[in-house]
Short mmCIF file of N, CA, C and O in Angstrom, two decimals:
data_model
loop_
_atom_site.label_atom_id
_atom_site.label_comp_id
_atom_site.label_asym_id
_atom_site.label_seq_id
_atom_site.Cartn_x
_atom_site.Cartn_y
_atom_site.Cartn_z
N MET F 1 0.59 -1.29 -0.01
CA MET F 1 0.00 -0.23 -0.07
C MET F 1 1.02 1.11 0.18
O MET F 1 0.85 1.97 0.85
N SER F 2 1.45 1.58 -1.03
CA SER F 2 2.50 2.57 -1.25
C SER F 2 1.85 3.88 -1.32
O SER F 2 2.23 4.81 -1.11
N ASP F 3 0.51 4.04 -1.94
CA ASP F 3 -0.31 5.14 -1.55
C ASP F 3 -0.95 5.49 -0.07
O ASP F 3 -1.87 6.48 -0.27
N ILE F 4 -0.56 5.05 0.64
CA ILE F 4 -1.08 5.34 2.07
C ILE F 4 -0.73 6.68 2.38
O ILE F 4 0.44 6.94 2.16
N PRO F 5 -1.46 7.74 2.65
CA PRO F 5 -0.97 8.88 2.75
C PRO F 5 -0.32 9.45 4.17
O PRO F 5 -0.57 8.56 5.06
N ARG F 6 0.40 10.17 4.51
CA ARG F 6 1.08 10.91 5.72
C ARG F 6 0.86 11.86 5.70
O ARG F 6 0.96 12.67 4.80
N PHE F 7 0.82 12.65 6.72
CA PHE F 7 0.88 14.13 7.05
C PHE F 7 2.32 14.79 7.01
O PHE F 7 3.00 14.02 7.51
N ASP F 8 2.24 15.57 6.33
CA ASP F 8 3.60 16.38 6.05
C ASP F 8 3.15 17.69 6.35
O ASP F 8 2.73 18.60 5.78
N PRO F 9 4.08 17.92 7.58
CA PRO F 9 3.57 19.30 8.14
C PRO F 9 4.51 20.58 7.06
O PRO F 9 4.35 21.77 7.43
N ASN F 10 5.24 20.16 6.08
CA ASN F 10 5.93 21.04 5.25
C ASN F 10 5.12 21.40 4.08
O ASN F 10 5.53 21.88 3.10
N ASP F 11 4.11 20.49 3.87
CA ASP F 11 2.91 20.72 2.74
C ASP F 11 2.50 22.11 2.68
O ASP F 11 1.72 22.77 3.62
N ALA F 12 2.94 22.79 1.77
CA ALA F 12 2.33 24.30 1.47
C ALA F 12 1.14 24.41 1.13
O ALA F 12 0.64 25.35 0.81
N ARG F 13 0.45 23.58 0.46
CA ARG F 13 -0.66 23.54 0.19
C ARG F 13 -2.03 23.95 1.05
O ARG F 13 -1.90 23.57 2.53
N PRO F 14 -2.87 24.76 0.73
CA PRO F 14 -4.21 25.13 1.89
C PRO F 14 -4.78 23.74 2.58
O PRO F 14 -4.83 22.72 1.80
N LEU F 15 -4.89 23.98 3.57
CA LEU F 15 -5.41 22.42 4.02
C LEU F 15 -6.99 22.47 3.92
O LEU F 15 -7.71 23.66 4.41
N THR F 16 -7.56 21.51 3.68
CA THR F 16 -8.93 21.15 3.32
C THR F 16 -9.77 20.78 4.27
O THR F 16 -9.29 19.42 4.84
N ARG F 17 -10.29 21.32 5.42
CA ARG F 17 -11.02 20.75 6.35
C ARG F 17 -12.38 19.58 5.94
O ARG F 17 -13.14 20.48 5.12
N VAL F 18 -12.47 18.67 6.37
CA VAL F 18 -13.77 17.51 5.94
C VAL F 18 -14.06 17.32 7.11
O VAL F 18 -13.80 16.75 8.14
N ALA F 19 -15.55 17.43 6.97
CA ALA F 19 -16.40 16.92 7.99
C ALA F 19 -16.88 15.28 7.70
O ALA F 19 -17.52 15.21 6.41
N VAL F 20 -16.71 14.33 8.38
CA VAL F 20 -16.59 12.83 8.05
C VAL F 20 -17.74 12.34 9.14
O VAL F 20 -17.70 12.51 10.34
N ALA F 21 -18.69 11.47 8.37
CA ALA F 21 -19.94 11.14 9.41
C ALA F 21 -19.59 9.45 9.54
O ALA F 21 -19.73 8.74 8.42
N ILE F 22 -19.48 9.32 10.86
CA ILE F 22 -19.50 7.70 11.21
C ILE F 22 -21.21 7.45 11.71
O ILE F 22 -21.39 7.82 12.85
N ILE F 23 -21.89 7.17 10.54
CA ILE F 23 -23.39 6.83 10.97
C ILE F 23 -23.49 5.55 11.44
O ILE F 23 -23.07 4.39 10.74
N GLU F 24 -23.43 5.69 12.94
CA GLU F 24 -24.02 4.12 13.31
C GLU F 24 -25.73 3.73 13.73
O GLU F 24 -26.50 4.62 13.75
N ARG F 25 -25.81 2.20 13.52
CA ARG F 25 -26.85 1.97 13.97
C ARG F 25 -26.61 0.45 14.85
O ARG F 25 -25.56 -0.24 14.44
N VAL F 26 -27.65 -0.12 15.27
CA VAL F 26 -27.57 -1.46 15.72
C VAL F 26 -28.73 -2.39 15.17
O VAL F 26 -29.90 -1.47 15.27
N VAL F 27 -28.35 -3.43 14.53
CA VAL F 27 -29.49 -4.04 13.85
C VAL F 27 -29.33 -5.67 14.89
O VAL F 27 -28.16 -6.00 14.90
N GLU F 28 -30.38 -6.09 15.63
CA GLU F 28 -30.33 -7.55 16.39
C GLU F 28 -29.47 -7.41 16.77
O GLU F 28 -28.37 -8.60 17.16
N GLY F 29 -29.00 -6.34 17.73
CA GLY F 29 -27.67 -6.31 18.98
C GLY F 29 -26.32 -6.30 18.38
O GLY F 29 -25.43 -6.11 18.94
N ARG F 30 -26.38 -6.02 16.92
CA ARG F 30 -25.03 -5.85 16.37
C ARG F 30 -24.70 -4.44 15.96
O ARG F 30 -25.64 -4.11 15.12
N PRO F 31 -23.59 -3.67 15.97
CA PRO F 31 -23.30 -2.22 15.52
C PRO F 31 -22.86 -2.50 13.91
O PRO F 31 -22.50 -3.33 13.63
N GLN F 32 -23.49 -1.41 13.40
CA GLN F 32 -23.00 -1.31 12.04
C GLN F 32 -23.05 0.12 11.62
O GLN F 32 -23.19 0.99 12.43
N VAL F 33 -21.72 0.10 10.70
CA VAL F 33 -21.85 1.81 10.35
C VAL F 33 -21.46 1.92 8.83
O VAL F 33 -21.73 1.08 8.06
N LEU F 34 -22.14 3.21 8.28
CA LEU F 34 -22.30 3.39 7.05
C LEU F 34 -21.09 3.54 6.40
O LEU F 34 -20.46 4.60 6.92
N PHE F 35 -20.83 2.94 5.15
CA PHE F 35 -19.71 3.40 4.12
C PHE F 35 -20.59 3.86 3.01
O PHE F 35 -21.56 3.35 2.34
N ALA F 36 -19.84 4.78 2.01
CA ALA F 36 -20.54 5.21 0.94
C ALA F 36 -19.15 5.33 -0.27
O ALA F 36 -18.18 5.19 0.30
N GLN F 37 -19.50 4.96 -1.42
CA GLN F 37 -18.41 4.52 -2.54
C GLN F 37 -18.25 5.91 -2.89
O GLN F 37 -19.18 6.69 -3.58
N ARG F 38 -17.09 6.59 -3.24
CA ARG F 38 -16.96 7.87 -4.01
C ARG F 38 -17.33 7.51 -5.59
O ARG F 38 -16.72 6.50 -6.01
N PRO F 39 -18.11 8.72 -5.81
CA PRO F 39 -18.43 8.51 -7.32
C PRO F 39 -17.59 9.07 -8.02
O PRO F 39 -16.43 9.72 -8.09
N ALA F 40 -17.76 8.63 -9.63
CA ALA F 40 -17.12 8.90 -10.55
C ALA F 40 -16.61 10.22 -10.85
O ALA F 40 -17.43 11.24 -10.44
N GLY F 41 -15.73 10.79 -11.00
CA GLY F 41 -15.21 12.01 -11.37
C GLY F 41 -14.56 12.94 -10.21
O GLY F 41 -14.13 13.87 -10.29
N LYS F 42 -14.30 12.07 -9.25
CA LYS F 42 -13.79 12.32 -7.83
C LYS F 42 -12.60 11.59 -7.54
O LYS F 42 -12.33 10.82 -8.27
N ALA F 43 -11.76 12.29 -7.07
CA ALA F 43 -10.50 11.54 -6.29
C ALA F 43 -10.44 10.36 -6.02
O ALA F 43 -11.90 10.50 -5.07
N TYR F 44 -10.11 9.28 -6.22
CA TYR F 44 -10.23 7.96 -5.33
C TYR F 44 -11.66 7.57 -5.62
O TYR F 44 -12.31 6.81 -5.37
N ALA F 45 -12.10 7.98 -6.76
CA ALA F 45 -13.52 7.32 -7.32
C ALA F 45 -13.33 5.76 -7.08
O ALA F 45 -12.55 4.99 -7.90
N GLY F 46 -14.73 5.04 -6.83
CA GLY F 46 -14.92 3.70 -6.36
C GLY F 46 -14.27 3.34 -5.22
O GLY F 46 -14.61 2.12 -4.71
N TYR F 47 -13.64 4.16 -4.40
CA TYR F 47 -13.24 3.56 -3.07
C TYR F 47 -14.11 4.03 -1.93
O TYR F 47 -15.28 4.68 -2.51
N TRP F 48 -14.17 3.19 -1.01
CA TRP F 48 -15.27 3.24 0.02
C TRP F 48 -14.79 4.27 1.12
O TRP F 48 -13.48 4.20 1.50
N GLU F 49 -15.45 5.04 1.82
CA GLU F 49 -15.27 5.83 2.97
C GLU F 49 -16.38 5.92 3.70
O GLU F 49 -17.73 5.69 3.42
N PHE F 50 -16.18 6.73 4.67
CA PHE F 50 -17.33 7.06 5.69
C PHE F 50 -17.51 8.68 4.91
O PHE F 50 -16.96 9.23 4.76
N PRO F 51 -19.23 9.11 4.75
CA PRO F 51 -19.70 9.98 4.04
C PRO F 51 -19.45 11.05 4.62
O PRO F 51 -18.85 11.36 5.78
N GLY F 52 -19.18 12.25 3.98
CA GLY F 52 -19.13 13.82 4.44
C GLY F 52 -18.45 14.70 3.39
O GLY F 52 -18.58 14.34 2.14
N GLY F 53 -18.05 15.62 3.87
CA GLY F 53 -17.52 16.75 2.63
C GLY F 53 -16.89 17.78 3.15
O GLY F 53 -16.82 18.09 4.48
N LYS F 54 -16.69 18.89 2.51
CA LYS F 54 -15.77 20.06 2.94
C LYS F 54 -16.61 20.98 4.01
O LYS F 54 -17.55 21.01 3.48
N ILE F 55 -15.70 21.41 4.73
CA ILE F 55 -16.45 22.96 5.47
C ILE F 55 -16.09 23.88 5.00
O ILE F 55 -14.97 24.38 4.42
N GLU F 56 -17.24 24.82 4.71
CA GLU F 56 -17.01 25.94 4.24
C GLU F 56 -16.78 26.62 5.19
O GLU F 56 -16.55 26.81 6.21
N VAL F 57 -16.15 28.05 4.65
CA VAL F 57 -15.72 29.05 5.34
C VAL F 57 -16.66 29.39 6.25
O VAL F 57 -17.60 29.87 5.99
N GLY F 58 -16.28 29.64 7.70
CA GLY F 58 -17.38 30.00 8.75
C GLY F 58 -18.30 29.28 8.99
O GLY F 58 -19.15 29.09 10.11
N GLU F 59 -18.26 27.85 8.66
CA GLU F 59 -19.02 26.67 8.94
C GLU F 59 -18.54 26.36 10.33
O GLU F 59 -17.28 25.76 10.31
N SER F 60 -19.08 25.56 11.23
CA SER F 60 -18.79 24.34 11.98
C SER F 60 -18.70 23.08 11.43
O SER F 60 -19.36 22.76 10.40
N VAL F 61 -18.07 22.11 11.98
CA VAL F 61 -17.81 20.91 11.69
C VAL F 61 -19.28 20.39 11.77
O VAL F 61 -19.73 19.68 10.68
N LEU F 62 -19.93 20.44 12.94
CA LEU F 62 -21.06 19.67 12.79
C LEU F 62 -22.24 20.43 11.81
O LEU F 62 -23.21 19.73 11.19
N ASP F 63 -22.26 21.91 11.43
CA ASP F 63 -22.96 22.22 10.63
C ASP F 63 -22.80 21.60 9.16
O ASP F 63 -23.66 21.16 8.59
N ALA F 64 -21.41 21.38 8.68
CA ALA F 64 -20.98 20.85 7.55
C ALA F 64 -21.65 19.36 7.57
O ALA F 64 -21.83 19.21 6.42
N LEU F 65 -21.31 18.77 8.51
CA LEU F 65 -21.62 17.35 8.33
C LEU F 65 -23.43 17.28 8.21
O LEU F 65 -23.47 16.35 7.56
N ILE F 66 -24.01 18.01 9.16
CA ILE F 66 -25.25 18.13 8.72
C ILE F 66 -25.65 18.43 7.19
O ILE F 66 -26.53 17.70 6.40
N ARG F 67 -24.97 19.42 6.54
CA ARG F 67 -25.53 19.77 5.27
C ARG F 67 -24.88 18.78 4.22
O ARG F 67 -26.00 18.56 3.38
N GLU F 68 -23.68 18.33 4.34
CA GLU F 68 -23.20 17.28 3.43
C GLU F 68 -24.12 15.85 3.48
O GLU F 68 -24.21 15.42 2.60
N ILE F 69 -24.22 15.65 4.71
CA ILE F 69 -25.26 13.90 5.00
C ILE F 69 -26.10 14.18 4.30
O ILE F 69 -26.98 13.21 3.43
N ASP F 70 -26.93 15.32 4.24
CA ASP F 70 -28.34 15.39 4.04
C ASP F 70 -28.19 15.79 2.16
O ASP F 70 -28.99 14.72 1.47
N GLU F 71 -27.07 16.63 1.94
CA GLU F 71 -26.98 16.59 0.28
C GLU F 71 -26.53 14.95 -0.24
O GLU F 71 -26.87 14.96 -1.49
N GLU F 72 -25.49 14.59 0.65
CA GLU F 72 -25.21 13.11 -0.36
C GLU F 72 -26.31 12.21 0.04
O GLU F 72 -26.41 11.03 -1.21
N LEU F 73 -27.07 11.78 1.28
CA LEU F 73 -27.74 10.91 1.49
C LEU F 73 -28.47 10.94 1.90
O LEU F 73 -29.80 10.26 2.12
N GLY F 74 -29.28 11.98 2.05
CA GLY F 74 -30.76 12.65 2.40
C GLY F 74 -31.12 11.80 3.65
O GLY F 74 -32.45 11.66 4.06
N ILE F 75 -29.96 11.98 4.68
CA ILE F 75 -30.38 11.47 5.96
C ILE F 75 -30.02 12.59 6.79
O ILE F 75 -29.04 13.85 6.74
N HIS F 76 -31.08 12.96 8.01
CA HIS F 76 -30.95 14.37 8.56
C HIS F 76 -29.83 13.63 10.09
O HIS F 76 -30.58 12.76 10.88
N ILE F 77 -29.20 14.38 10.26
CA ILE F 77 -28.08 13.76 11.43
C ILE F 77 -28.73 15.09 12.58
O ILE F 77 -28.50 16.16 12.54
N ARG F 78 -29.43 14.85 13.67
CA ARG F 78 -29.66 15.69 14.58
C ARG F 78 -28.79 15.64 15.64
O ARG F 78 -28.70 16.88 15.89
N THR F 79 -27.89 14.61 16.34
CA THR F 79 -26.82 15.52 16.80
C THR F 79 -25.71 14.34 16.73
O THR F 79 -25.75 12.98 15.95
N ALA F 80 -24.34 14.77 16.84
CA ALA F 80 -23.12 14.21 16.47
C ALA F 80 -22.21 14.62 17.45
O ALA F 80 -22.04 15.80 17.68
N THR F 81 -20.93 13.83 17.53
CA THR F 81 -19.96 14.17 18.53
C THR F 81 -18.48 14.11 17.78
O THR F 81 -18.49 13.15 16.88
N LEU F 82 -17.91 14.98 17.89
CA LEU F 82 -16.44 14.99 17.16
C LEU F 82 -15.74 13.94 18.21
O LEU F 82 -15.16 14.26 19.10
N TRP F 83 -15.23 12.76 17.20
CA TRP F 83 -14.69 12.01 17.87
C TRP F 83 -12.74 11.92 17.74
O TRP F 83 -12.29 11.82 18.49
N ARG F 84 -12.95 12.67 16.44
CA ARG F 84 -11.23 12.31 16.45
C ARG F 84 -10.66 13.36 15.15
O ARG F 84 -11.75 13.40 14.03
N SER F 85 -9.90 14.03 14.94
CA SER F 85 -9.38 14.61 14.00
C SER F 85 -8.03 13.86 13.25
O SER F 85 -7.25 13.74 14.21
N GLU F 86 -7.85 14.04 11.90
CA GLU F 86 -6.69 13.56 11.57
C GLU F 86 -6.44 13.97 10.35
O GLU F 86 -7.26 14.59 9.45
N ARG F 87 -4.82 14.42 10.26
CA ARG F 87 -4.34 15.12 8.94
C ARG F 87 -3.70 14.14 7.83
O ARG F 87 -3.00 13.23 8.14
N PHE F 88 -4.05 14.27 6.67
CA PHE F 88 -3.20 13.33 5.51
C PHE F 88 -2.90 14.60 4.40
O PHE F 88 -3.42 15.13 4.19
N SER F 89 -1.95 13.81 3.81
CA SER F 89 -1.00 14.73 2.59
C SER F 89 -1.47 13.90 1.58
O SER F 89 -0.51 13.00 1.25
N TYR F 90 -2.38 13.64 0.69
CA TYR F 90 -2.84 12.80 -0.41
C TYR F 90 -1.95 13.64 -1.28
O TYR F 90 -1.78 14.86 -1.48
N GLU F 91 -1.62 13.24 -2.72
CA GLU F 91 -1.14 13.61 -4.09
C GLU F 91 -2.30 14.85 -4.22
O GLU F 91 -1.81 15.92 -4.87
N HIS F 92 -3.53 14.69 -4.13
CA HIS F 92 -4.59 15.76 -4.70
C HIS F 92 -4.90 16.91 -3.79
O HIS F 92 -5.55 17.71 -4.11
N ALA F 93 -4.61 16.77 -2.34
CA ALA F 93 -5.07 17.59 -1.27
C ALA F 93 -4.42 17.38 0.12
O ALA F 93 -3.86 16.16 0.21
N HIS F 94 -4.28 18.34 0.67
CA HIS F 94 -4.03 18.22 2.04
C HIS F 94 -5.14 18.44 2.94
O HIS F 94 -5.69 19.49 2.75
N VAL F 95 -5.42 17.35 3.63
CA VAL F 95 -6.95 17.41 4.35
C VAL F 95 -6.59 17.33 5.85
O VAL F 95 -5.71 16.60 6.35
N GLU F 96 -7.80 17.40 6.60
CA GLU F 96 -8.15 17.47 7.90
C GLU F 96 -9.29 16.66 8.05
O GLU F 96 -10.17 17.33 7.53
N LEU F 97 -9.40 15.64 8.32
CA LEU F 97 -10.40 14.83 8.39
C LEU F 97 -11.05 14.89 9.70
O LEU F 97 -10.27 14.18 10.69
N ASN F 98 -12.25 15.44 10.19
CA ASN F 98 -12.91 15.56 11.48
C ASN F 98 -14.18 14.50 11.52
O ASN F 98 -15.16 14.95 10.93
N PHE F 99 -13.62 13.15 12.03
CA PHE F 99 -14.65 12.16 12.45
C PHE F 99 -15.62 12.54 13.38
O PHE F 99 -15.36 12.67 14.59
N CYS F 100 -16.67 12.46 13.12
CA CYS F 100 -18.12 12.47 14.12
C CYS F 100 -18.43 11.24 14.20
O CYS F 100 -18.98 10.73 13.01
N ARG F 101 -19.17 10.92 15.12
CA ARG F 101 -19.97 9.91 15.24
C ARG F 101 -21.47 10.26 15.79
O ARG F 101 -21.47 11.10 16.55
N THR F 102 -22.24 9.39 15.10
CA THR F 102 -23.75 9.69 15.24
C THR F 102 -24.72 8.62 15.53
O THR F 102 -24.20 7.47 14.40
N LEU F 103 -25.54 8.21 16.66
CA LEU F 103 -26.47 7.23 16.56
C LEU F 103 -27.80 7.97 16.40
O LEU F 103 -29.18 7.31 16.39
N ASP F 104 -27.89 9.17 16.33
CA ASP F 104 -28.83 10.32 16.45
C ASP F 104 -29.05 10.85 15.15
O ASP F 104 -28.78 11.92 14.88
N TRP F 105 -29.91 10.03 14.37
CA TRP F 105 -29.93 10.19 12.91
C TRP F 105 -31.31 9.99 12.51
O TRP F 105 -31.90 9.12 12.98
N GLN F 106 -32.01 10.44 11.39
CA GLN F 106 -33.32 9.85 10.72
C GLN F 106 -33.37 9.83 9.29
O GLN F 106 -32.60 10.59 8.60
N GLY F 107 -34.20 9.23 9.06
CA GLY F 107 -34.21 8.87 7.13
C GLY F 107 -33.79 7.58 6.87
O GLY F 107 -32.99 7.03 7.59
N GLU F 108 -33.86 7.49 5.72
CA GLU F 108 -33.42 5.86 4.92
C GLU F 108 -32.00 6.53 3.76
O GLU F 108 -32.75 7.19 3.06
N PRO F 109 -31.00 6.25 3.94
CA PRO F 109 -30.17 6.66 2.95
C PRO F 109 -30.17 6.32 1.50
O PRO F 109 -30.70 4.90 1.27
N HIS F 110 -30.07 7.13 0.71
CA HIS F 110 -30.24 6.93 -0.73
C HIS F 110 -28.93 7.64 -1.34
O HIS F 110 -29.07 9.05 -1.04
N GLY F 111 -28.17 7.40 -2.31
CA GLY F 111 -27.27 8.07 -2.91
C GLY F 111 -27.66 9.07 -3.73
O GLY F 111 -27.96 8.72 -5.20
N ARG F 112 -27.70 10.22 -3.51
CA ARG F 112 -28.16 11.35 -4.26
C ARG F 112 -27.45 11.54 -5.29
O ARG F 112 -27.58 12.65 -6.09
N GLU F 113 -26.18 11.51 -5.31
CA GLU F 113 -24.92 11.80 -6.04
C GLU F 113 -24.87 10.45 -7.19
O GLU F 113 -23.71 10.25 -7.98
N GLY F 114 -25.85 9.41 -6.67
CA GLY F 114 -25.66 8.09 -7.75
C GLY F 114 -24.56 7.05 -7.01
O GLY F 114 -24.29 6.25 -7.45
N GLN F 115 -23.94 7.40 -5.86
CA GLN F 115 -22.90 6.62 -5.19
C GLN F 115 -23.65 5.36 -4.33
O GLN F 115 -24.85 5.68 -4.04
N ALA F 116 -22.97 4.14 -4.43
CA ALA F 116 -23.46 3.26 -3.76
C ALA F 116 -23.56 3.34 -2.13
O ALA F 116 -22.31 4.19 -1.74
N PHE F 117 -23.87 2.82 -1.20
CA PHE F 117 -23.58 2.77 0.15
C PHE F 117 -23.88 1.51 0.84
O PHE F 117 -24.55 0.75 0.29
N ALA F 118 -23.25 1.33 1.78
CA ALA F 118 -23.22 -0.36 2.27
C ALA F 118 -23.07 -0.04 4.25
O ALA F 118 -22.39 0.70 4.37
N TRP F 119 -24.21 -0.95 4.69
CA TRP F 119 -23.80 -0.94 6.32
C TRP F 119 -22.79 -1.96 6.30
O TRP F 119 -23.07 -3.19 6.00
N GLN F 120 -22.09 -1.73 7.49
CA GLN F 120 -20.78 -2.83 7.70
C GLN F 120 -20.73 -3.09 9.16
O GLN F 120 -20.90 -1.94 9.78
N SER F 121 -20.50 -4.39 9.17
CA SER F 121 -19.92 -4.25 11.07
C SER F 121 -18.30 -3.73 11.00
O SER F 121 -17.53 -4.35 10.42
N PRO F 122 -18.28 -3.12 12.00
CA PRO F 122 -17.11 -2.68 12.45
C PRO F 122 -16.00 -3.89 12.44
O PRO F 122 -14.89 -3.61 12.13
N ALA F 123 -16.38 -4.94 13.19
CA ALA F 123 -15.57 -6.31 12.98
C ALA F 123 -15.08 -6.81 11.94
O ALA F 123 -14.22 -7.78 11.96
N ALA F 124 -16.04 -6.41 10.81
CA ALA F 124 -15.91 -7.32 9.56
C ALA F 124 -16.00 -6.66 8.16
O ALA F 124 -17.30 -6.86 7.64
N ILE F 125 -15.40 -5.56 8.02
CA ILE F 125 -15.40 -4.51 6.84
C ILE F 125 -15.47 -5.22 5.51
O ILE F 125 -14.51 -5.79 5.50
N ALA F 126 -16.39 -5.20 4.80
CA ALA F 126 -16.31 -6.23 3.46
C ALA F 126 -15.88 -5.46 2.57
O ALA F 126 -15.90 -6.00 1.21
N VAL F 127 -16.37 -4.05 2.27
CA VAL F 127 -16.35 -3.49 1.12
C VAL F 127 -15.05 -2.80 1.07
O VAL F 127 -14.13 -2.80 1.90
N ALA F 128 -14.56 -2.84 -0.65
CA ALA F 128 -12.74 -2.80 -0.88
C ALA F 128 -12.88 -1.94 -2.27
O ALA F 128 -14.25 -2.51 -2.90
N PRO F 129 -12.38 -1.00 -2.34
CA PRO F 129 -10.79 -0.91 -1.54
C PRO F 129 -11.30 0.31 -0.71
O PRO F 129 -12.33 1.23 -0.97
N LEU F 130 -10.88 0.65 0.70
CA LEU F 130 -11.40 1.43 1.76
C LEU F 130 -10.38 2.99 1.04
O LEU F 130 -9.31 2.59 0.75
N LEU F 131 -10.69 3.86 1.44
CA LEU F 131 -9.91 5.07 1.10
C LEU F 131 -8.60 4.70 2.10
O LEU F 131 -8.55 4.49 3.01
N PRO F 132 -7.53 5.45 1.11
CA PRO F 132 -5.88 4.87 2.03
C PRO F 132 -5.79 5.67 3.45
O PRO F 132 -5.28 4.88 3.94
N ALA F 133 -6.34 6.66 3.96
CA ALA F 133 -5.96 7.29 4.60
C ALA F 133 -6.65 6.58 5.89
O ALA F 133 -6.03 6.49 7.14
N LEU F 134 -7.66 5.59 5.97
CA LEU F 134 -8.34 4.69 6.96
C LEU F 134 -7.20 3.66 7.21
O LEU F 134 -7.21 3.17 8.19
N HIS F 135 -6.39 3.13 6.29
CA HIS F 135 -5.31 2.22 6.22
C HIS F 135 -4.07 3.03 6.90
O HIS F 135 -3.02 2.07 7.25
N ALA F 136 -3.97 4.39 7.20
CA ALA F 136 -2.55 4.84 7.48
C ALA F 136 -2.10 4.17 8.99
O ALA F 136 -3.13 4.08 9.62
N PRO F 137 -0.86 4.02 9.06
CA PRO F 137 -0.67 3.75 10.18
C PRO F 137 -0.99 4.29 11.57
O PRO F 137 -1.38 3.82 12.50
N GLU F 138 -0.96 5.87 11.39
CA GLU F 138 -1.22 6.61 12.31
C GLU F 138 -3.01 6.99 12.57
O GLU F 138 -3.30 7.60 13.60
N SER F 139 -3.34 6.34 11.56
CA SER F 139 -4.96 6.58 11.93
C SER F 139 -5.65 5.24 13.11
O SER F 139 -5.04 4.16 12.72
N GLY F 140 -6.28 5.83 13.76
CA GLY F 140 -6.82 5.23 14.61
C GLY F 140 -8.45 4.81 14.69
O GLY F 140 -9.08 4.11 15.30
N VAL F 141 -8.73 5.20 13.20
CA VAL F 141 -10.32 5.07 13.14
C VAL F 141 -11.06 3.85 12.97
O VAL F 141 -11.91 3.56 13.81
N LEU F 142 -10.38 3.06 12.22
CA LEU F 142 -10.81 1.63 11.96
C LEU F 142 -10.76 0.76 13.64
O LEU F 142 -11.54 0.35 13.90
N ALA F 143 -9.77 1.26 14.38
CA ALA F 143 -9.27 0.31 15.47
C ALA F 143 -10.24 0.76 16.23
O ALA F 143 -10.78 -0.05 17.15
N GLY F 144 -10.36 2.18 16.47
CA GLY F 144 -11.39 2.74 17.48
C GLY F 144 -12.65 2.41 17.47
O GLY F 144 -13.57 2.67 18.19
N LEU F 145 -13.35 2.00 15.91
CA LEU F 145 -14.77 1.39 15.84
C LEU F 145 -14.81 0.17 16.91
O LEU F 145 -16.03 -0.12 17.17
N LEU F 146 -13.85 -0.55 17.06
CA LEU F 146 -14.10 -1.77 17.63
C LEU F 146 -14.11 -1.63 19.22
O LEU F 146 -14.08 -2.57 19.85
N GLU F 147 -13.36 -0.44 19.82
CA GLU F 147 -13.47 -0.35 21.23
C GLU F 147 -14.68 -0.06 22.47
O GLU F 147 -14.51 -0.24 22.91
N ARG F 148 -15.64 0.14 21.26
CA ARG F 148 -17.21 0.53 21.85
C ARG F 148 -18.02 -0.92 22.31
O ARG F 148 -18.11 -1.62 21.28
#
């Protein structure tokens, strides 16, 4: 996995801040998280990720999260908690990913941008490929999902 990004503090490009939703539910006593597939025409098209998007100037992480998830999947996030922030330097962008967890949402997801989505067990994620940042050694996101 040579394409795993690492944070480069000397990267002079502007930092793109992103609100990322870890949308959770429990089905028959088993936790699940929602993944979305990046649509054609975007960097890493076809890769699976937690849904979300760019934080606009003057927008809070939570406001961006609510807006982006409604735009992408038609889900209304009622409350979410900022869980962790991680920075990565991809070839196409220097990003700060603000991961927010929520069990407090309503609606049924549907890909408003034509993207696929899938509910996955945190202990057995079967969609592939995952966005490279999720595999980075310094990322604690996937391991952290198992700690609850």
